[in-house]
PDB file of C-alpha atoms in Angstrom:
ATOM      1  CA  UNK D   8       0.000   0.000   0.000  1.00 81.00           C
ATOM      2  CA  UNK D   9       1.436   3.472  -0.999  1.00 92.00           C
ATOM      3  CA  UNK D  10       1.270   6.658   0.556  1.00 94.00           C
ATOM      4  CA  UNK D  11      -1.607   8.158  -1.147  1.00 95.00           C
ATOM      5  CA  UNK D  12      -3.465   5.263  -0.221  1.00 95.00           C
ATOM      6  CA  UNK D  13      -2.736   4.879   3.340  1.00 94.00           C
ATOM      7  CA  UNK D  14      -3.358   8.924   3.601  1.00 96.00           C
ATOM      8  CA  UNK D  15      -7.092   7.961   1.622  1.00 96.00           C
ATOM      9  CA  UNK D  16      -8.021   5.404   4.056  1.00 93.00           C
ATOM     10  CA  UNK D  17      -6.988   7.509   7.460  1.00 94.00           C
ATOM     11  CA  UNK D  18      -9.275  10.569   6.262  1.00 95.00           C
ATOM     12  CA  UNK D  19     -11.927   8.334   5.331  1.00 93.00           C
ATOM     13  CA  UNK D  20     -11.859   6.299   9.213  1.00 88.00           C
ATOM     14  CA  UNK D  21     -11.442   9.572  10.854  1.00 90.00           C
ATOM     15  CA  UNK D  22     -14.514  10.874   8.478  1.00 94.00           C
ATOM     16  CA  UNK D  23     -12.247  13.630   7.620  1.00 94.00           C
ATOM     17  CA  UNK D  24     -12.388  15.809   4.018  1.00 96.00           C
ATOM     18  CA  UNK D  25      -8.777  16.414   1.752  1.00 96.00           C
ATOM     19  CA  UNK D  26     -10.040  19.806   2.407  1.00 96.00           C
ATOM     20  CA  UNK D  27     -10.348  19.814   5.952  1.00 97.00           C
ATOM     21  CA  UNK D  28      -7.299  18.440   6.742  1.00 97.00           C
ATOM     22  CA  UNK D  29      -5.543  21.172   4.402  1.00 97.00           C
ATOM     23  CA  UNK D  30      -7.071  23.650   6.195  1.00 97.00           C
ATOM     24  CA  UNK D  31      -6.294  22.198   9.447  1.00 96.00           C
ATOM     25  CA  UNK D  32      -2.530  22.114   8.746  1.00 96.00           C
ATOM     26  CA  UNK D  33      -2.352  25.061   6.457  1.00 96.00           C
ATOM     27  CA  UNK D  34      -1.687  23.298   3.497  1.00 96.00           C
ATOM     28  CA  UNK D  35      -2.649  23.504   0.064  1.00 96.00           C
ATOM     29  CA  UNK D  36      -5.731  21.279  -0.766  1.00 95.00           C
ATOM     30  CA  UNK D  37      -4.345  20.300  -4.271  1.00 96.00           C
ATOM     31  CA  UNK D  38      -1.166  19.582  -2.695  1.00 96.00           C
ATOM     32  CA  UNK D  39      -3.011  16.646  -0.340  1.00 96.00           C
ATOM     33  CA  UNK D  40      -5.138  15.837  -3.541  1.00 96.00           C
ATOM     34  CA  UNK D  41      -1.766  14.474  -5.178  1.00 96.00           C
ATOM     35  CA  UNK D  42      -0.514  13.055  -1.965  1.00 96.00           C
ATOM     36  CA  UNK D  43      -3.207  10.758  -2.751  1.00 96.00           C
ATOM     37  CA  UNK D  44      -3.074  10.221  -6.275  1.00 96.00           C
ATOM     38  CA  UNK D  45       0.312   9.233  -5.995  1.00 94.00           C
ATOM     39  CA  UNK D  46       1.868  12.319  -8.015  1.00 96.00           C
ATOM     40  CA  UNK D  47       3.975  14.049  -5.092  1.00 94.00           C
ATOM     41  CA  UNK D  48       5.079  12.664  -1.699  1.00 94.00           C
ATOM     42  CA  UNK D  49       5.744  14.488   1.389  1.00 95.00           C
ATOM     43  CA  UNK D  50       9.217  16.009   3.029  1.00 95.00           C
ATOM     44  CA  UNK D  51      10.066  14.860   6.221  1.00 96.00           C
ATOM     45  CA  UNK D  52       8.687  17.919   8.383  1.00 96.00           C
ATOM     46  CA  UNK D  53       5.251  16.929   6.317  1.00 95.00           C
ATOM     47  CA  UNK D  54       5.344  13.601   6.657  1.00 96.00           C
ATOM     48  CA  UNK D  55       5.771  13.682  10.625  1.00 96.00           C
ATOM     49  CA  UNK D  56       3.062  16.756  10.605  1.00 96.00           C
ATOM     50  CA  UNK D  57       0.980  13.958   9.309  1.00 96.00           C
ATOM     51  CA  UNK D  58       1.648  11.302  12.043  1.00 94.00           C
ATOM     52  CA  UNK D  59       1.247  13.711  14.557  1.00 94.00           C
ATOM     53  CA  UNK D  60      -2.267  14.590  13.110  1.00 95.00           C
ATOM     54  CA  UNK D  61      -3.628  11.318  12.414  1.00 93.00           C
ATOM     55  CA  UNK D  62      -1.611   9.542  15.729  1.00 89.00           C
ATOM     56  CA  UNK D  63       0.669   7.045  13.885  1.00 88.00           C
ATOM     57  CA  UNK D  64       3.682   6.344  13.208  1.00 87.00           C
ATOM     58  CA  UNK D  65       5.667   7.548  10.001  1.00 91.00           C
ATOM     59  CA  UNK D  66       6.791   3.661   9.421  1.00 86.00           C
ATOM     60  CA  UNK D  67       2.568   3.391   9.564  1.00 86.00           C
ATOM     61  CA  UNK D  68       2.473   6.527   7.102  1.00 92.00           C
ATOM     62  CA  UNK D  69       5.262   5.073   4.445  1.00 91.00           C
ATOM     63  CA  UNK D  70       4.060   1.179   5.354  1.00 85.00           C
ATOM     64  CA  UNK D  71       7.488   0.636   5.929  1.00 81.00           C
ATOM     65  CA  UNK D  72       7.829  -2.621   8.342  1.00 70.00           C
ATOM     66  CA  UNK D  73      10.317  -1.938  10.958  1.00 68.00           C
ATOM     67  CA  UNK D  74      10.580  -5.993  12.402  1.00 68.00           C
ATOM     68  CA  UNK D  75       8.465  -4.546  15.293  1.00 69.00           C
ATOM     69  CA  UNK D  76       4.822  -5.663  13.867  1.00 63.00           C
ATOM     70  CA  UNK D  77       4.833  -7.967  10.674  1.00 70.00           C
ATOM     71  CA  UNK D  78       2.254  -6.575   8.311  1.00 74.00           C
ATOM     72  CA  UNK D  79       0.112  -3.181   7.396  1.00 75.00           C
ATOM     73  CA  UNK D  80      -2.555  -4.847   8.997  1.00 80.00           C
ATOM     74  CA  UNK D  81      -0.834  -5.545  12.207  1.00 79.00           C
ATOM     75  CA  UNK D  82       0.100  -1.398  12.340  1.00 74.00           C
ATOM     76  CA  UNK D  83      -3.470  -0.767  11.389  1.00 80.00           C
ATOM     77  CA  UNK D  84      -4.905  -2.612  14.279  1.00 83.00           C
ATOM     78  CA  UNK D  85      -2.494  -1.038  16.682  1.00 81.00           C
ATOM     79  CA  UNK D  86      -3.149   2.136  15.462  1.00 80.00           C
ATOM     80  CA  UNK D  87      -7.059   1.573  16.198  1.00 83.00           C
ATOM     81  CA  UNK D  88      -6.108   0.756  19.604  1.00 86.00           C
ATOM     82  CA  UNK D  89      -4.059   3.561  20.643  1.00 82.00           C
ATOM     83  CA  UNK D  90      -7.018   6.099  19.173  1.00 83.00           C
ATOM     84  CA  UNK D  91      -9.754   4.566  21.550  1.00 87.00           C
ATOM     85  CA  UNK D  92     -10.701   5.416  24.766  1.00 90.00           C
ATOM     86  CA  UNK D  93      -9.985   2.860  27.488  1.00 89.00           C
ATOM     87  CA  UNK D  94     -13.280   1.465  28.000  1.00 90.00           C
ATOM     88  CA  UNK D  95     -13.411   0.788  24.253  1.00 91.00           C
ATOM     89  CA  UNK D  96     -10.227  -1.090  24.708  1.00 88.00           C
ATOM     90  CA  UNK D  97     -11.275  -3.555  27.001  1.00 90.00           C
ATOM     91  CA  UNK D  98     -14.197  -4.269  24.390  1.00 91.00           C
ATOM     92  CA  UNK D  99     -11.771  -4.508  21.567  1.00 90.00           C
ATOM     93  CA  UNK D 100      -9.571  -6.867  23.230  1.00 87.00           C
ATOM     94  CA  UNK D 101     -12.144  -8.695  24.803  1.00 89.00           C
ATOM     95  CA  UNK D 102     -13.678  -9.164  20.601  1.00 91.00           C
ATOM     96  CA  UNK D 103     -10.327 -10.328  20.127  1.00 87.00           C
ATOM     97  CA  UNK D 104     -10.075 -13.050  22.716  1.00 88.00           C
ATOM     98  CA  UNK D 105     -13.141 -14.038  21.926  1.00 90.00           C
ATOM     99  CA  UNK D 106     -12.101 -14.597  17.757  1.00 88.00           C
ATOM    100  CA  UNK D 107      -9.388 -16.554  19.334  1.00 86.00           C
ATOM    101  CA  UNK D 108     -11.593 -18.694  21.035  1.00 87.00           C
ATOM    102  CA  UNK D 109     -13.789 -19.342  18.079  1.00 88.00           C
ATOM    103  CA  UNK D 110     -10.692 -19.454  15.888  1.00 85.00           C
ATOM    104  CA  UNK D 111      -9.159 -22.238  17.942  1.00 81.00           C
ATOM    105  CA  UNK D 112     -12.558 -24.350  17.982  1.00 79.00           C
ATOM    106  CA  UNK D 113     -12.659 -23.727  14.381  1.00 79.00           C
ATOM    107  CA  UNK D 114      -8.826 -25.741  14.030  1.00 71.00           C
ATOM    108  CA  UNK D 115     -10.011 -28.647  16.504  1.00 71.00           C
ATOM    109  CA  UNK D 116     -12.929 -29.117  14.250  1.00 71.00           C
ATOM    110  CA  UNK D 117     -11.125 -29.277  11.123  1.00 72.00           C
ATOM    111  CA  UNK D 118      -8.092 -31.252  12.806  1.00 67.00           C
ATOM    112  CA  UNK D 119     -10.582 -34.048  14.251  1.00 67.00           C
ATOM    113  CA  UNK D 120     -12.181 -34.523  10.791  1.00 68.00           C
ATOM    114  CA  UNK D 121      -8.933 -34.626   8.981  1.00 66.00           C
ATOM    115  CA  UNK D 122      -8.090 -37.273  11.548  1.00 65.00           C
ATOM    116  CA  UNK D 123     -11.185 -39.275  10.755  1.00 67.00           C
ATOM    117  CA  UNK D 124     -10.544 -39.199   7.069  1.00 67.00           C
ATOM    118  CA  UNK D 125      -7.096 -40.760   7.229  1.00 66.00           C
ATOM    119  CA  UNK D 126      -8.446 -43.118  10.056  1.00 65.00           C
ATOM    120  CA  UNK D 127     -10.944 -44.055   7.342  1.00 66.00           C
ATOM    121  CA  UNK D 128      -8.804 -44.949   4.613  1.00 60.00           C
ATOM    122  CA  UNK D 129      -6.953 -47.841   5.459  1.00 55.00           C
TER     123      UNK D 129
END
C-alpha cells in the first residue's frame, strides 16, 4: 500500500475531508489531492506533521515494516487501539479473545475430521 493510499483510508476512518485536513494544517488542498493520487510525496517535516495529526507512526504513514509488527494490517490494528478510549479497549480486546476462542474451535474441528478421514482410509 502506498502513501496516497494509506493517507485515503486515514481521512476516510477519521470521516475527515482532503479539504479539511488542508485547512487544518495550512496546506494547500491540491497539494493533499496528489498526496493521494500518488503524483507528489511528502518532506520529512510533512510527513511527521501527518503522524502527529492522524496519531501514527511515520513507518505506519510510508508502510514501511520496521521488524516490530509484521504486516500493514498488524500497524493498522495497533493504530485503532491507541485512538480509543480505554473502555473501548477492554471491548476490543475482549472481541479479540473471543475470535481466538472461536478461531481455535474452528482448528479442533477441522483437525478431528482430517483425523477421521485418514483413520478411514486404510
Amino acid at each position: 500500500m502506498n502513501f496516497g493510499n494509506i493517507l485515503r483510508e486515514l481521512l476516510e476512518d477519521n470521516d475527515i475531508t482532503q479539504k479539511q485536513l488542508a485547512d487544518d494544517l495550512n496546506i494547500a488542498s491540491t497539494t493533499i489531492g496528489n498526496y493521494i493520487r500518488g503524483l507528489r510525496e511528502p518532506d520529512f517535516q510533512i510527513l511527521k506533521l501527518f503522524a502527529s495529526y492522524f496519531h501514527v507512526t511515520t513507518d505506519y504513514l510510508l508502510n514501511f515494516q520496521s521488524g516490530i509488527t509484521k504486516d500493514h494490517g498488524e500497524d493498522e490494528l495497533l493504530h485503532l487501539y491507541r485512538t480509543l478510549p480505554e473502555d473501548k479497549k477492554e471491548l476490543l480486546l475482549e472481541q479479540g479473545k473471543l475470535l481466538v476462542r472461536l478461531n481455535l474451535k474452528e482448528d479442533v474441528k477441522s483437525s478431528k475430521s482430517t483425523l477421521q478421514g485418514k483413520n478411514n482410509v486404510g
